[in-house]
């Protein structure tokens, strides 16, 4: 059976922790300028049906650093954009490359691709989940604070793909998750229900943040929801992560955001640009965590 990475739940908790550990090693080696070519001559195909800065650059740089190569495929210039079925594309690409990363809208599309692929498929973000980001977020937490087991994370904002991946991470790594979202923006019950014992929904963001060890947020309108931006700005009023909200959290609480961020909307500039914001390392760790993931899937 080919091992895919469509969701964090495709890993065992031990595998998740192993990837975080290896990501830390790869980071140190990279910072020391040591060459690690564990994926020599291997090729990653990357299908992007949505925009990306971090995901594209980290996968592309990561493959090159490990001795392989990555190929950027946009629907605009491939037959995918002209209606070639996903099943056919999967069968063809997986005879040519060693791994495929996909960023798209419907989660079902990556599942269908994986079903027809002979090689590992990585979810680079769907409307449902963003598991690669959680590898980096958890690596960042472990580097700063050690194990996350038993800690409390507060998710402030939309019950979106990132929130869903936090819910899955809470199950895998055994932490508590406070989710503050306006009514109508709750996470999908299919994701939330199996984690109900460790997740609590709040309508008051300050209450959700109280005593939390990590505060996390994300944009109010995700990719594909651009026309809802104005309505969402109204619905999410009061959900901005401000210094006052951070003051409710534990004294050494960290702040994370997957980026791109909108200062003055979901997060105040004074929070994201403060000392206890680890967003730049979080972004850098996309590189190291995904290199560890690629090694895990391909070696
Ligand atoms: N966080 C994240 O996935 O960023 P990009 O959209 O730039 O890839
Ligand atoms: N929730 C955001 C995450 C971007 C990395 C989106 O899907 O647009």
Coordinates of C-alpha atoms and ligand atoms in Angstrom, one line a residue:
X1 CA 0.0 0.0 0.0
X2 CA 1.3 3.4 -1.0
X3 CA 1.6 5.7 2.0
X4 CA -0.1 9.1 1.3
X5 CA -0.3 12.2 3.4
X6 CA -3.7 13.7 2.8
X7 CA -4.4 14.4 6.5
X8 CA -2.5 14.2 9.8
X9 CA -4.6 11.2 10.6
X10 CA -2.6 9.3 7.9
X11 CA 0.3 9.3 10.4
X12 CA 0.4 7.4 13.7
X13 CA 1.2 9.7 16.6
X14 CA 4.7 8.1 16.7
X15 CA 5.3 8.8 13.0
X16 CA 4.1 12.4 13.6
X17 CA 6.6 12.8 16.4
X18 CA 9.3 11.1 14.4
X19 CA 8.8 13.6 11.5
X20 CA 9.1 16.5 14.0
X21 CA 12.3 15.1 15.4
X22 CA 13.9 14.5 12.0
X23 CA 12.8 18.0 10.9
X24 CA 14.8 19.4 13.8
X25 CA 17.9 17.4 12.7
X26 CA 17.5 18.5 9.1
X27 CA 17.2 22.1 10.3
X28 CA 20.5 21.9 12.2
X29 CA 22.3 20.2 9.3
X30 CA 21.0 22.9 7.0
X31 CA 22.1 25.7 9.3
X32 CA 25.5 24.1 9.5
X33 CA 25.8 24.0 5.7
X34 CA 25.9 20.2 5.6
X35 CA 24.6 18.5 2.5
X36 CA 22.0 15.8 3.0
X37 CA 21.1 14.0 -0.3
X38 CA 18.7 11.4 0.9
X39 CA 16.4 12.0 -2.2
X40 CA 19.0 12.1 -4.9
X41 CA 17.4 12.1 -8.4
X42 CA 13.9 11.8 -7.0
X43 CA 11.2 14.1 -8.5
X44 CA 8.3 15.7 -6.9
X45 CA 5.4 16.9 -9.1
X46 CA 3.5 19.9 -7.5
X47 CA 0.0 20.7 -8.7
X48 CA -1.3 24.1 -7.6
X49 CA -4.9 25.1 -8.2
X50 CA -4.6 27.9 -5.6
X51 CA -1.9 30.5 -5.0
X52 CA 1.1 29.8 -2.7
X53 CA 4.3 31.3 -1.6
X54 CA 5.5 29.2 1.3
X55 CA 4.2 25.8 0.2
X56 CA 5.7 26.1 -3.3
X57 CA 9.0 27.5 -2.3
X58 CA 9.5 25.1 0.7
X59 CA 8.8 22.0 -1.4
X60 CA 10.8 23.2 -4.3
X61 CA 13.8 24.3 -2.2
X62 CA 13.5 21.2 0.0
X63 CA 13.6 18.7 -2.9
X64 CA 16.7 20.5 -4.4
X65 CA 18.5 20.5 -1.1
X66 CA 17.8 16.7 -0.7
X67 CA 19.4 16.1 -4.1
X68 CA 16.2 15.8 -6.1
X69 CA 14.0 18.1 -8.1
X70 CA 10.5 19.6 -8.0
X71 CA 8.2 20.5 -10.9
X72 CA 5.6 23.2 -10.6
X73 CA 2.4 22.3 -12.5
X74 CA -0.4 24.9 -12.9
X75 CA -3.8 24.0 -14.3
X76 CA -3.4 26.9 -16.7
X77 CA -0.6 25.2 -18.6
X78 CA -1.4 21.5 -18.1
X79 CA -4.3 19.4 -19.5
X80 CA -5.9 19.4 -16.0
X81 CA -7.2 22.9 -16.7
X82 CA -8.7 21.7 -20.0
X83 CA -10.7 18.9 -18.3
X84 CA -8.4 15.9 -18.4
X85 CA -9.8 13.7 -15.6
X86 CA -8.0 13.7 -12.3
X87 CA -7.8 9.9 -12.4
X88 CA -6.0 9.9 -15.7
X89 CA -3.6 12.6 -14.6
X90 CA -2.9 10.6 -11.5
X91 CA -2.1 7.5 -13.4
X92 CA 0.1 9.3 -15.9
X93 CA 2.1 11.5 -13.4
X94 CA 2.7 8.7 -11.0
X95 CA 4.5 6.7 -13.7
X96 CA 6.9 9.6 -14.2
X97 CA 7.5 11.2 -10.8
X98 CA 8.2 9.8 -7.3
X99 CA 5.8 11.9 -5.3
X100 CA 2.9 14.3 -6.0
X101 CA 1.9 17.3 -4.0
X102 CA -1.5 18.9 -4.6
X103 CA -3.1 22.1 -3.5
X104 CA -6.7 22.4 -4.5
X105 CA -10.3 23.2 -3.4
X106 CA -12.2 20.0 -2.8
X107 CA -10.6 17.5 -0.5
X108 CA -12.3 14.7 -2.4
X109 CA -10.1 15.6 -5.4
X110 CA -6.8 14.7 -3.6
X111 CA -8.4 11.5 -2.3
X112 CA -9.4 10.6 -5.8
X113 CA -5.9 11.4 -7.1
X114 CA -4.4 9.3 -4.4
X115 CA -6.6 6.4 -5.2
X116 CA -5.2 6.3 -8.8
X117 CA -1.6 7.2 -7.9
X118 CA 1.2 4.6 -7.6
X119 CA 3.3 7.1 -5.7
X120 CA 2.8 9.0 -2.4
X121 CA 0.4 12.0 -2.6
X122 CA 0.8 15.0 -0.3
X123 CA -2.0 17.4 0.5
X124 CA -0.6 20.9 0.2
X125 CA -3.9 22.4 1.4
X126 CA -7.5 21.7 0.5
X127 CA -10.7 23.4 1.7
X128 CA -10.8 20.7 4.4
X129 CA -7.3 20.5 5.9
X130 CA -3.7 21.9 5.7
X131 CA -1.7 19.1 7.3
X132 CA 1.8 20.3 6.1
X133 CA 1.3 23.5 8.0
X134 CA 0.7 21.6 11.3
X135 CA 4.0 19.7 10.9
X136 CA 5.8 23.1 10.9
X137 CA 3.7 24.5 13.7
X138 CA 4.3 21.5 15.9
X139 CA 8.0 21.5 15.1
X140 CA 8.0 25.2 16.1
X141 CA 6.2 24.5 19.4
X142 CA 8.5 21.6 20.3
X143 CA 11.6 23.7 19.6
X144 CA 10.4 26.5 21.9
X145 CA 8.6 24.6 24.6
X146 CA 9.1 20.9 24.4
X147 CA 6.2 18.4 24.2
X148 CA 2.7 19.8 23.6
X149 CA 0.9 16.9 25.4
X150 CA -1.4 18.3 28.0
X151 CA -1.0 22.0 26.9
X152 CA -3.9 24.2 25.8
X153 CA -4.0 25.8 22.4
X154 CA -6.6 28.5 21.6
X155 CA -7.7 28.8 17.9
X156 CA -9.3 32.2 17.4
X157 CA -11.3 32.7 14.1
X158 CA -12.7 30.6 11.4
X159 CA -13.4 26.9 11.8
X160 CA -11.5 26.4 8.5
X161 CA -8.9 24.1 7.0
X162 CA -6.3 25.2 9.5
X163 CA -8.6 24.8 12.4
X164 CA -9.5 21.3 11.2
X165 CA -5.8 20.4 11.1
X166 CA -5.4 21.8 14.7
X167 CA -8.2 19.5 15.7
X168 CA -6.5 16.5 14.2
X169 CA -3.2 17.5 15.8
X170 CA -4.9 17.7 19.2
X171 CA -6.0 14.1 18.8
X172 CA -2.6 12.9 17.6
X173 CA -0.4 14.8 20.1
X174 CA -2.9 14.9 23.0
X175 CA -3.4 18.6 23.7
X176 CA -6.6 20.6 24.5
X177 CA -8.0 22.9 21.9
X178 CA -10.2 26.0 22.6
X179 CA -11.9 27.1 19.5
X180 CA -13.4 30.6 19.4
X181 CA -15.5 31.2 16.3
X182 CA -18.7 33.2 15.6
X183 CA -21.9 31.3 15.2
X184 CA -22.1 29.9 11.6
X185 CA -18.3 29.4 11.4
X186 CA -17.9 26.3 13.5
X187 CA -15.6 23.5 12.3
X188 CA -17.0 20.7 10.4
X189 CA -18.7 18.2 12.8
X190 CA -17.1 15.3 10.9
X191 CA -13.7 16.6 11.9
X192 CA -14.7 17.9 15.4
X193 CA -16.9 15.1 16.7
X194 CA -14.1 12.4 16.9
X195 CA -12.1 15.0 18.9
X196 CA -15.0 16.3 21.1
X197 CA -13.4 15.1 24.3
X198 CA -10.5 17.5 23.9
X199 CA -12.0 20.5 22.0
X200 CA -14.3 23.2 23.3
X201 CA -16.2 25.8 21.2
X202 CA -16.4 29.3 22.6
X203 CA -18.1 32.4 21.3
X204 CA -16.0 34.7 23.4
X205 CA -12.4 34.9 22.2
X206 CA -11.1 36.3 25.5
X207 CA -12.6 33.3 27.3
X208 CA -11.0 30.9 24.8
X209 CA -7.6 32.5 25.2
X210 CA -7.6 32.4 29.0
X211 CA -4.6 30.5 30.3
X212 CA -3.8 29.2 26.8
X213 CA -0.2 28.2 26.0
X214 CA -0.4 28.9 22.3
X215 CA -2.7 31.4 20.5
X216 CA -3.3 30.7 16.8
X217 CA -5.3 32.4 14.1
X218 CA -5.7 32.6 10.4
X219 CA -7.4 34.8 7.8
X220 CA -11.2 35.3 8.0
X221 CA -11.7 34.6 4.3
X222 CA -9.7 31.7 2.9
X223 CA -8.8 31.2 -0.7
X224 CA -11.9 30.7 -2.7
X225 CA -14.0 32.8 -0.3
X226 CA -12.9 36.2 -1.5
X227 CA -16.4 37.4 -2.4
X228 CA -17.4 36.8 1.3
X229 CA -14.7 39.1 2.6
X230 CA -17.0 42.0 3.5
X231 CA -19.6 39.9 5.2
X232 CA -16.9 38.0 7.1
X233 CA -15.3 41.2 8.3
X234 CA -18.7 42.0 10.0
X235 CA -19.2 38.5 11.3
X236 CA -15.7 38.2 12.8
X237 CA -15.8 41.7 14.5
X238 CA -14.3 41.2 17.9
X239 CA -12.2 38.2 16.9
X240 CA -9.0 40.0 16.2
X241 CA -6.0 38.7 18.2
X242 CA -5.0 41.8 20.0
X243 CA -2.5 42.5 22.8
X244 CA -5.5 42.5 25.2
X245 CA -6.3 38.9 24.1
X246 CA -2.7 37.8 24.4
X247 CA -2.7 39.2 27.9
X248 CA -5.4 36.7 28.8
X249 CA -3.2 33.8 27.8
X250 CA -0.4 32.1 29.9
X251 CA 2.5 34.5 30.6
X252 CA 4.8 32.7 28.2
X253 CA 2.2 32.0 25.5
X254 CA 3.4 31.9 21.9
X255 CA 1.6 33.3 18.9
X256 CA 1.4 31.5 15.5
X257 CA -0.2 32.2 12.2
X258 CA 0.3 30.1 9.0
X259 CA 0.5 33.3 6.9
X260 CA -0.3 35.3 4.8
X261 CA -1.7 37.5 7.5
X262 CA -3.8 40.6 7.4
X263 CA -2.7 43.0 10.1
X264 CA -5.6 44.9 11.6
X265 CA -8.1 42.1 10.7
X266 CA -7.5 38.8 12.3
X267 CA -4.3 39.9 14.1
X268 CA -3.0 43.2 15.4
X269 CA 0.4 44.4 14.1
X270 CA 1.6 44.7 17.6
X271 CA 0.9 41.0 18.2
X272 CA 2.3 39.4 15.0
X273 CA 5.4 41.7 15.1
X274 CA 6.0 41.1 18.9
X275 CA 8.7 39.0 20.6
X276 CA 6.4 36.0 21.5
X277 CA 5.3 35.7 17.9
X278 CA 7.1 32.9 16.2
X279 CA 5.6 33.2 12.8
X280 CA 8.9 33.6 10.9
X281 CA 10.3 30.4 12.3
X282 CA 7.0 28.8 11.8
X283 CA 7.2 29.7 8.1
X284 CA 10.9 28.5 7.9
X285 CA 10.0 25.2 9.5
X286 CA 7.7 24.4 6.5
X287 CA 11.0 23.7 4.7
X288 CA 12.5 21.4 7.4
X289 CA 9.3 19.6 8.3
X290 CA 8.4 18.9 4.7
X291 CA 11.9 17.6 4.0
X292 CA 11.4 15.2 6.9
X293 CA 8.0 14.3 5.4
X294 CA 9.4 13.6 2.0
X295 CA 12.1 11.4 3.5
X296 CA 9.5 9.6 5.5
X297 CA 7.3 9.0 2.4
X298 CA 10.1 8.2 -0.1
X299 CA 12.8 6.3 1.8
Ligands
LIG1 N1 0.9 28.9 5.0 C1 0.9 28.6 3.6 O1 0.5 27.5 3.3 O2 1.3 29.6 2.8 P1 1.2 29.7 1.2 O3 -0.2 29.8 0.9 O4 2.0 30.8 0.9 O5 1.7 28.4 0.7
LIG2 N1 -7.1 29.2 5.5 C1 -6.2 29.7 4.6 C2 -4.8 29.2 4.8 C3 -3.8 29.7 3.8 C4 -2.4 29.1 4.0 C5 -6.7 29.4 3.2 O1 -7.1 28.3 2.9 O2 -6.7 30.3 2.3

